[in-house]
Coordinates of C-alpha atoms in Angstrom, one line a residue:
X1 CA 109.7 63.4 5.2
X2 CA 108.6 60.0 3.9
X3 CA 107.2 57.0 5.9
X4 CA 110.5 55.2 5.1
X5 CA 112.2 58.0 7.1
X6 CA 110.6 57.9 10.2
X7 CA 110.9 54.4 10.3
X8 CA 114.6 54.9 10.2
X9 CA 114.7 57.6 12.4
X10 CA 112.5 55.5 15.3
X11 CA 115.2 52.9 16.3
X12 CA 117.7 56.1 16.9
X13 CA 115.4 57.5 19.6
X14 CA 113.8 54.8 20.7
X15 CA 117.1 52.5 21.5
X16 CA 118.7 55.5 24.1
X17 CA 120.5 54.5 26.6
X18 CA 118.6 54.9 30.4
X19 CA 122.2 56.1 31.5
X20 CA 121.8 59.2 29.5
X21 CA 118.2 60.0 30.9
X22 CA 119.5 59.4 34.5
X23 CA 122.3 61.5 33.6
X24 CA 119.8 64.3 32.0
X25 CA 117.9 64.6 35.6
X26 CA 120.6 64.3 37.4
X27 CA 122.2 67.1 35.8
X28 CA 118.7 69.2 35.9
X29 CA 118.7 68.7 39.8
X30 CA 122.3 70.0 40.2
X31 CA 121.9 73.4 38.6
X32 CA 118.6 74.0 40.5
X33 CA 120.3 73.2 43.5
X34 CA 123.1 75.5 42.5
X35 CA 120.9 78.2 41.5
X36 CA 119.2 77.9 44.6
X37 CA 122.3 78.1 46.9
X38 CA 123.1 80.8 45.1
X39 CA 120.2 82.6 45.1
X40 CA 120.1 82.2 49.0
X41 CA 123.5 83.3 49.7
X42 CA 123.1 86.3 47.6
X43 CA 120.0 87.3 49.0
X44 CA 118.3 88.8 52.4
X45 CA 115.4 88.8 53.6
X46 CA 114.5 91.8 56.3
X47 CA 111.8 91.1 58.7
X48 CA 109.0 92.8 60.2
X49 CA 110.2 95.7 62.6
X50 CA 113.4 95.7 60.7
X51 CA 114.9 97.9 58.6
X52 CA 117.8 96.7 56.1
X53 CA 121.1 98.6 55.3
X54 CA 123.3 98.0 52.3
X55 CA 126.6 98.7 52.0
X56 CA 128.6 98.3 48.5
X57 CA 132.0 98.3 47.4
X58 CA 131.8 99.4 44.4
X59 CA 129.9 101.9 41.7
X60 CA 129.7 105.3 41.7
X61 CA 128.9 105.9 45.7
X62 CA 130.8 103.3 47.8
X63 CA 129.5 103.1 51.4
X64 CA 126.7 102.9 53.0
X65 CA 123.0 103.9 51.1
X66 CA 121.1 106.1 52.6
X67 CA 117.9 104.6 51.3
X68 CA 116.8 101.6 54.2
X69 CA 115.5 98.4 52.7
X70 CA 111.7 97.8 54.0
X71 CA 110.6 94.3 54.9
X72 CA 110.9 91.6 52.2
X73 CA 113.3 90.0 50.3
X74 CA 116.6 91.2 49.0
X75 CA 119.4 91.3 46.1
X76 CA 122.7 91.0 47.9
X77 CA 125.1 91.9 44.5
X78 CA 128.8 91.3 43.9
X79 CA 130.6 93.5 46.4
X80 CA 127.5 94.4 48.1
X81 CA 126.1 93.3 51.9
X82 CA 122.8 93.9 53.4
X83 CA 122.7 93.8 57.0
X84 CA 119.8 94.8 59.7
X85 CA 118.7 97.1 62.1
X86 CA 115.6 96.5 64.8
X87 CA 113.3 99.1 64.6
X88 CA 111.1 97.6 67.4
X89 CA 111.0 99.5 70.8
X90 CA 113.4 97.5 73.0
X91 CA 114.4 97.7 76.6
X92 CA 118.0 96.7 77.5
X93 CA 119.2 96.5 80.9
X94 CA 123.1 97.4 82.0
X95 CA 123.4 94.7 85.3
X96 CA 125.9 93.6 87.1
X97 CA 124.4 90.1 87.1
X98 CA 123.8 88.2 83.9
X99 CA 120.6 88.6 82.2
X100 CA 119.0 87.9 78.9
X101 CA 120.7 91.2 77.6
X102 CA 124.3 90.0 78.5
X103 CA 126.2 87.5 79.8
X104 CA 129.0 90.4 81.2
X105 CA 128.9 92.8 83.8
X106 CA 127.3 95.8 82.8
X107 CA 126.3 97.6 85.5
X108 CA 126.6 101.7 85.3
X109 CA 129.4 103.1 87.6
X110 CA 129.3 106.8 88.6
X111 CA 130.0 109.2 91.6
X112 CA 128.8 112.0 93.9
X113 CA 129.6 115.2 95.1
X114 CA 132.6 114.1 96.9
X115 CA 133.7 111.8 94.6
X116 CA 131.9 108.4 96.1
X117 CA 131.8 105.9 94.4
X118 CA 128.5 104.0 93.6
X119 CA 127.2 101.5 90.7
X120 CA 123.7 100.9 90.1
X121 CA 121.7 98.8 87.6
X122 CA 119.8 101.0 84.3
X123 CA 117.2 99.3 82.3
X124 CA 116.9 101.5 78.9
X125 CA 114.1 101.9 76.5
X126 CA 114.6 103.1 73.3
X127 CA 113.5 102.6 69.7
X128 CA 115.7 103.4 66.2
X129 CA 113.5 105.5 63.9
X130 CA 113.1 103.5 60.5
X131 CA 114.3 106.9 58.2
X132 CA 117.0 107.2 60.1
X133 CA 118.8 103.5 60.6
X134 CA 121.0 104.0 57.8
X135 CA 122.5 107.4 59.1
X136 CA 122.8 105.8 62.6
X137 CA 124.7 102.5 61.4
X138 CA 126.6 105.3 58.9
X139 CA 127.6 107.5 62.3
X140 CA 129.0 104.3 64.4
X141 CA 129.7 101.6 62.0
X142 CA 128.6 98.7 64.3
X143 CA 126.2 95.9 64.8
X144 CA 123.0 96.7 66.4
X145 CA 123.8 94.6 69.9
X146 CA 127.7 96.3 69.4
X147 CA 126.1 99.6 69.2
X148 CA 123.9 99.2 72.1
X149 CA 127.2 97.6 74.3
X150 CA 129.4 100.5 73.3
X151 CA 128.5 103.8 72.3
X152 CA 124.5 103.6 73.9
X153 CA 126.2 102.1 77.1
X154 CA 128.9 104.9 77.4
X155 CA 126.4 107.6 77.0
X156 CA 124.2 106.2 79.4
X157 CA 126.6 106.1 81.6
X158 CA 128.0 109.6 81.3
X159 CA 124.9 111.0 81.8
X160 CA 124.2 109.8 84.7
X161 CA 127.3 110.7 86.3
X162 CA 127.2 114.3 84.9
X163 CA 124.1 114.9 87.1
X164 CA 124.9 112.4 90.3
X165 CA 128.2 115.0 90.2
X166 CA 125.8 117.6 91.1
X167 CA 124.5 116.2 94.6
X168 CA 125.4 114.7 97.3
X169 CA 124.9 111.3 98.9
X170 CA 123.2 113.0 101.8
X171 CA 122.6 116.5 102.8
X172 CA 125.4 115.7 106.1
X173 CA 128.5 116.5 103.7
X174 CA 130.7 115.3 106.6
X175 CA 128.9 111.1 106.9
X176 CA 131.8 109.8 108.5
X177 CA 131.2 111.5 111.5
X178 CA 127.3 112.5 112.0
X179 CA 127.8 114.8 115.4
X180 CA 129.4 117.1 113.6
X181 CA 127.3 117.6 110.7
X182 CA 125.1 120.9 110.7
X183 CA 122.4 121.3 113.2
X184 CA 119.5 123.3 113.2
X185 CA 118.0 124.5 116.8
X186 CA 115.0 123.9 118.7
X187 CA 113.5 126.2 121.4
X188 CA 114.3 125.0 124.9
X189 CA 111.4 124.1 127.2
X190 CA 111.1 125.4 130.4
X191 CA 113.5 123.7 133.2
X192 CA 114.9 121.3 130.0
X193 CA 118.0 121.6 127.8
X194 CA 118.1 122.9 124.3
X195 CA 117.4 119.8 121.7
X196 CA 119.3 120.5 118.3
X197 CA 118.1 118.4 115.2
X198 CA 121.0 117.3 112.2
X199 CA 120.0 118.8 109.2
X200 CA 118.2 116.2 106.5
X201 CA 116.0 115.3 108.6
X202 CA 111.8 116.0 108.2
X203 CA 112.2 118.6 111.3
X204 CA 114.8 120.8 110.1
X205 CA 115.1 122.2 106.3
X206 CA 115.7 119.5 104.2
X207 CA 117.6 119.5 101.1
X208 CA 116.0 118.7 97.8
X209 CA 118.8 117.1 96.3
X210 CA 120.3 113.4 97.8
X211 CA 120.6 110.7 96.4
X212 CA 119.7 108.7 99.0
X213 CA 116.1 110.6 98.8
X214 CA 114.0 112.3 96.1
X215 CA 117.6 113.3 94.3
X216 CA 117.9 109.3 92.9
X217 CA 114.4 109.9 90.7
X218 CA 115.6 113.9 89.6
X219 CA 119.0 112.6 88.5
X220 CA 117.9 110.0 85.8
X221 CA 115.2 111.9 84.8
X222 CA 117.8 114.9 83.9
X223 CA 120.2 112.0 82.5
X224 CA 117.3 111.0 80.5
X225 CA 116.3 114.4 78.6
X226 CA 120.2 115.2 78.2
X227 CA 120.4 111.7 76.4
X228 CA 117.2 112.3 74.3
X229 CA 118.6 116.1 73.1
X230 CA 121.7 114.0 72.3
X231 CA 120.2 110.9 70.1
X232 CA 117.0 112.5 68.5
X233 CA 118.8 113.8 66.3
X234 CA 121.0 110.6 65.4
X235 CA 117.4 109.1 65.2
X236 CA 117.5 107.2 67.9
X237 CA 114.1 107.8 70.5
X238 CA 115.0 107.3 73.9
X239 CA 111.6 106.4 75.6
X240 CA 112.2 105.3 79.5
X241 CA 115.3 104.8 81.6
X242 CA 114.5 103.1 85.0
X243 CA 116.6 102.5 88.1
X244 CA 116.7 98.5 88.2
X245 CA 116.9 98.3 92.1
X246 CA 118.6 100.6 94.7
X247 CA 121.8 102.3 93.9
X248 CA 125.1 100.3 95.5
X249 CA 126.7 102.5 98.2
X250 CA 130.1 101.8 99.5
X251 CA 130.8 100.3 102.7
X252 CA 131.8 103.9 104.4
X253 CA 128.9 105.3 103.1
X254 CA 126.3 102.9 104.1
X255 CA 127.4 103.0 108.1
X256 CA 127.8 106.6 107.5
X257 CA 123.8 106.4 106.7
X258 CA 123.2 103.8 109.4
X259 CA 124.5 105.9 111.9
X260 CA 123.1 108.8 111.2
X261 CA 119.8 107.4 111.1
X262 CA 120.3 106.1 114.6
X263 CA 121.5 109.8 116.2
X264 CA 118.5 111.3 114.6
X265 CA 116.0 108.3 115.8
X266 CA 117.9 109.1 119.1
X267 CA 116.8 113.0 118.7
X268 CA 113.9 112.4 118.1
X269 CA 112.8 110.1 121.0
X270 CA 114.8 112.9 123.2
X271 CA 112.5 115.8 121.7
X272 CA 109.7 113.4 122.1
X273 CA 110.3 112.7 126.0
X274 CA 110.8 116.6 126.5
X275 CA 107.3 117.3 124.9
X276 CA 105.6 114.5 127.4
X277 CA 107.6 116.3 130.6
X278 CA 107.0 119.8 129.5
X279 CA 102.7 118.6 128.9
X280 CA 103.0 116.5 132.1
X281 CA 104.4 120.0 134.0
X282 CA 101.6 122.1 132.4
X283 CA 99.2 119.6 133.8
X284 CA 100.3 119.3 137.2
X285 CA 100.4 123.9 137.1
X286 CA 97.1 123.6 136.0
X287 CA 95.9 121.0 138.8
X288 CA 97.6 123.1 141.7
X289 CA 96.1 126.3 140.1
X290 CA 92.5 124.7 139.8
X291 CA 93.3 123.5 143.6
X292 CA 94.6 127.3 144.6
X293 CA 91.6 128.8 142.9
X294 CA 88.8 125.8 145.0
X295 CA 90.7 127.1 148.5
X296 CA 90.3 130.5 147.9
X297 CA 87.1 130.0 147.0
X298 CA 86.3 128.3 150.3
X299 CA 88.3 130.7 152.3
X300 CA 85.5 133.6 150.9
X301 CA 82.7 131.5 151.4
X302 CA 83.8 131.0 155.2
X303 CA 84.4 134.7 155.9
X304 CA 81.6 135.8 154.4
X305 CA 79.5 132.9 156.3
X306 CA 80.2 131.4 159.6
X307 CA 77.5 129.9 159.9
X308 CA 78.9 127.2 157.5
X309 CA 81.7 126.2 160.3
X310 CA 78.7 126.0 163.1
X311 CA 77.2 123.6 160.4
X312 CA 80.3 121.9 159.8
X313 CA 81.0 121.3 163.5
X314 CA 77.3 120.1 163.9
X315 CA 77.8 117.5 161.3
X316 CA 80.9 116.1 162.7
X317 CA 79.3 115.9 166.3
X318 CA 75.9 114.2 165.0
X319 CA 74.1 116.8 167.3
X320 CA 75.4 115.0 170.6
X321 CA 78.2 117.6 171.9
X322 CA 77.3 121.5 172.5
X323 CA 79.4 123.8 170.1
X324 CA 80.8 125.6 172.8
X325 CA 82.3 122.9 174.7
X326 CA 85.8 122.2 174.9
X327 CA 85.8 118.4 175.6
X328 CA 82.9 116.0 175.5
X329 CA 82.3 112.6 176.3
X330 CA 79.9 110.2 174.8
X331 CA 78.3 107.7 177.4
X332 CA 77.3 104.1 176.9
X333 CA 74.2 104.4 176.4
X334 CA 74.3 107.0 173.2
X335 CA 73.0 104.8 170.5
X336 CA 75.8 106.2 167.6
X337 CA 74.8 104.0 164.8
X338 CA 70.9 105.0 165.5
X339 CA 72.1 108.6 165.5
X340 CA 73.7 108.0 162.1
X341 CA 71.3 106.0 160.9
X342 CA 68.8 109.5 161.9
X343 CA 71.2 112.0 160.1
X344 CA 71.3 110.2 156.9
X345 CA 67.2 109.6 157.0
X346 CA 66.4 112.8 157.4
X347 CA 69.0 114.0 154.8
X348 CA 67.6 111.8 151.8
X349 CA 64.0 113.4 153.0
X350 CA 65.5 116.7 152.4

């Protein structure tokens, strides 16, 4: 190409419009932005502590993939969708009240024995093994916070009441009325009525099982193997399950309790006063026998010495009287207090 060429070919690039140029940018910009939203609604990225799941719609094995998606970032492909799965440990409490967990009451509702009705609050700690989110997800089909509402929630709470099924309340089966629940006897004292104490309480044989007692910490830790045997294998770990406060009795149930608490306080004090009388008769049997015991004692002394009644006598006389009289009168001018004063001189030089 000649110099007379490119001096043609100058003014054709050199005179373009700044329209076009704008125009150029502009239309630059646009597909990055496109490419970009696309690229971001097409795409997930999986966290730390997360596991990612895909499910497709199409190819040769619709469904959900076995294989979990580690942390990092993510194709989402035509008829595919990527969703996740917290592998973190996580504790989840079911209360009545509204807590960070839930808005809704979730308290767990089960019964005893008899068929009373109670509800108590369950904290849960668990964690979803990272092989096995995809076959969990797979099994239930739901949202992590769905799964742990529904199906987690449900077990929870049927374990529980399979083993608080088992016990009673308290070991009195019949709590409306506490004087008729079994007895066991006590050994009457001497001169005192017989004392029987209810059964449950620490003087008679107690029960292992209530759940108003050692029974409440037995039942959820049965509840709590029975739901590990059931979600191991579903790879889900079930690590701690807690009462969250005291379990909810009903209204019967709780003046039941009251009221028997109060007849056995009563029972008690009653055993208690017959101890004190039965300890306060053994002392005053021991006082008249240590006092039987000192007279007779005295009695053998005097027999075998009667000189100790002529001294006796002497001592109560100061001297002044003779022995063998019957009656004896002092005169004015005995000096008593000098007498006395004599006796107890001549004792302390003894």
């Amino acid at each position: 190409m000649t110099h007379g060429s490119l001096g043609r070919l100058s003014p054709r690039f050199s005179g373009g419009s700044p329209g076009r140029t704008i125009a150029l940018i502009v239309l630059i910009l646009g597909l990055i932005l496109i490419g970009g939203i696309s690229v971001t609604s097409c795409s997930v990225t999986v966290e730390s502590g997360y596991m990612g799941i895909k499910t497709t719609k199409f190819g040769p094995n619709p469904g959900v993939q076995p294989e979990e998606l580690g942390p990092g970032f993510h194709w989402e492909g035509i008829g595919e969708k990527i969703r996740t799965y917290q592998t973190l440990q996580r504790t989840y409490s079911y209360t009545r009240e509204p807590n960070a967990d839930g808005r809704e009451n979730e308290e767990i509702t089960f019964s005893d024995v008899l068929g009373l009705p109670m509800t108590a609050d369950v904290a849960l700690t668990f964690r979803v093994r990272e092989d096995k989110a995809a076959d969990l997800y797979a099994t239930w089909r739901q949202e992590f916070d769905a799964f742990i509402d529904g199906p987690l929630r449900t077990s929870v709470r049927a374990a529980i009441a399979r083993e608080t099924e088992k016990l009673p309340v308290a070991c009195n089966a019949e709590l409306g009325n506490p004087s008729r629940a079994p007895t066991v006897p006590v050994v009457a004292v001497e001169g005192q009525p017989a004392v029987a104490l209810p059964v449950g309480t620490q003087d008679a044989e107690d029960c292992p099982g209530q759940l108003i007692g050692p029974g409440r910490q037995i039942v959820l830790q049965r509840a709590m193997e029975a739901l590990q045997r059931e979600w191991a294998p579903q790879g889900l770990d079930i690590i701690r399950m807690e009462w969250v406060g005291s379990i909810r009795y009903p209204e019967s149930v709780v003046a039941a309790i009251q009221s028997r608490t109060t007849a056995e306080q009563n029972t008690r004090a009653a055993l208690e006063r017959v101890n004190l009388e039965r300890a306060n008769a053994e002392a005053r049997i021991a006082q008249a026998r240590g006092q039987a015991e000192a007279n007779r004692l005295l009695a053998e002394s005097i027999r075998s010495n009667p000189e100790v009644v002529r001294l006796r006598e002497v001592e109560r006389t100061l001297g002044i009287c003779p022995l063998s009289a019957d009656t004896c009168v002092v005169g004015s001018d005995v000096n008593i207090s000098a007498l006395v004063a004599s006796r107890d001189g001549a004792g302390s030089q003894q």
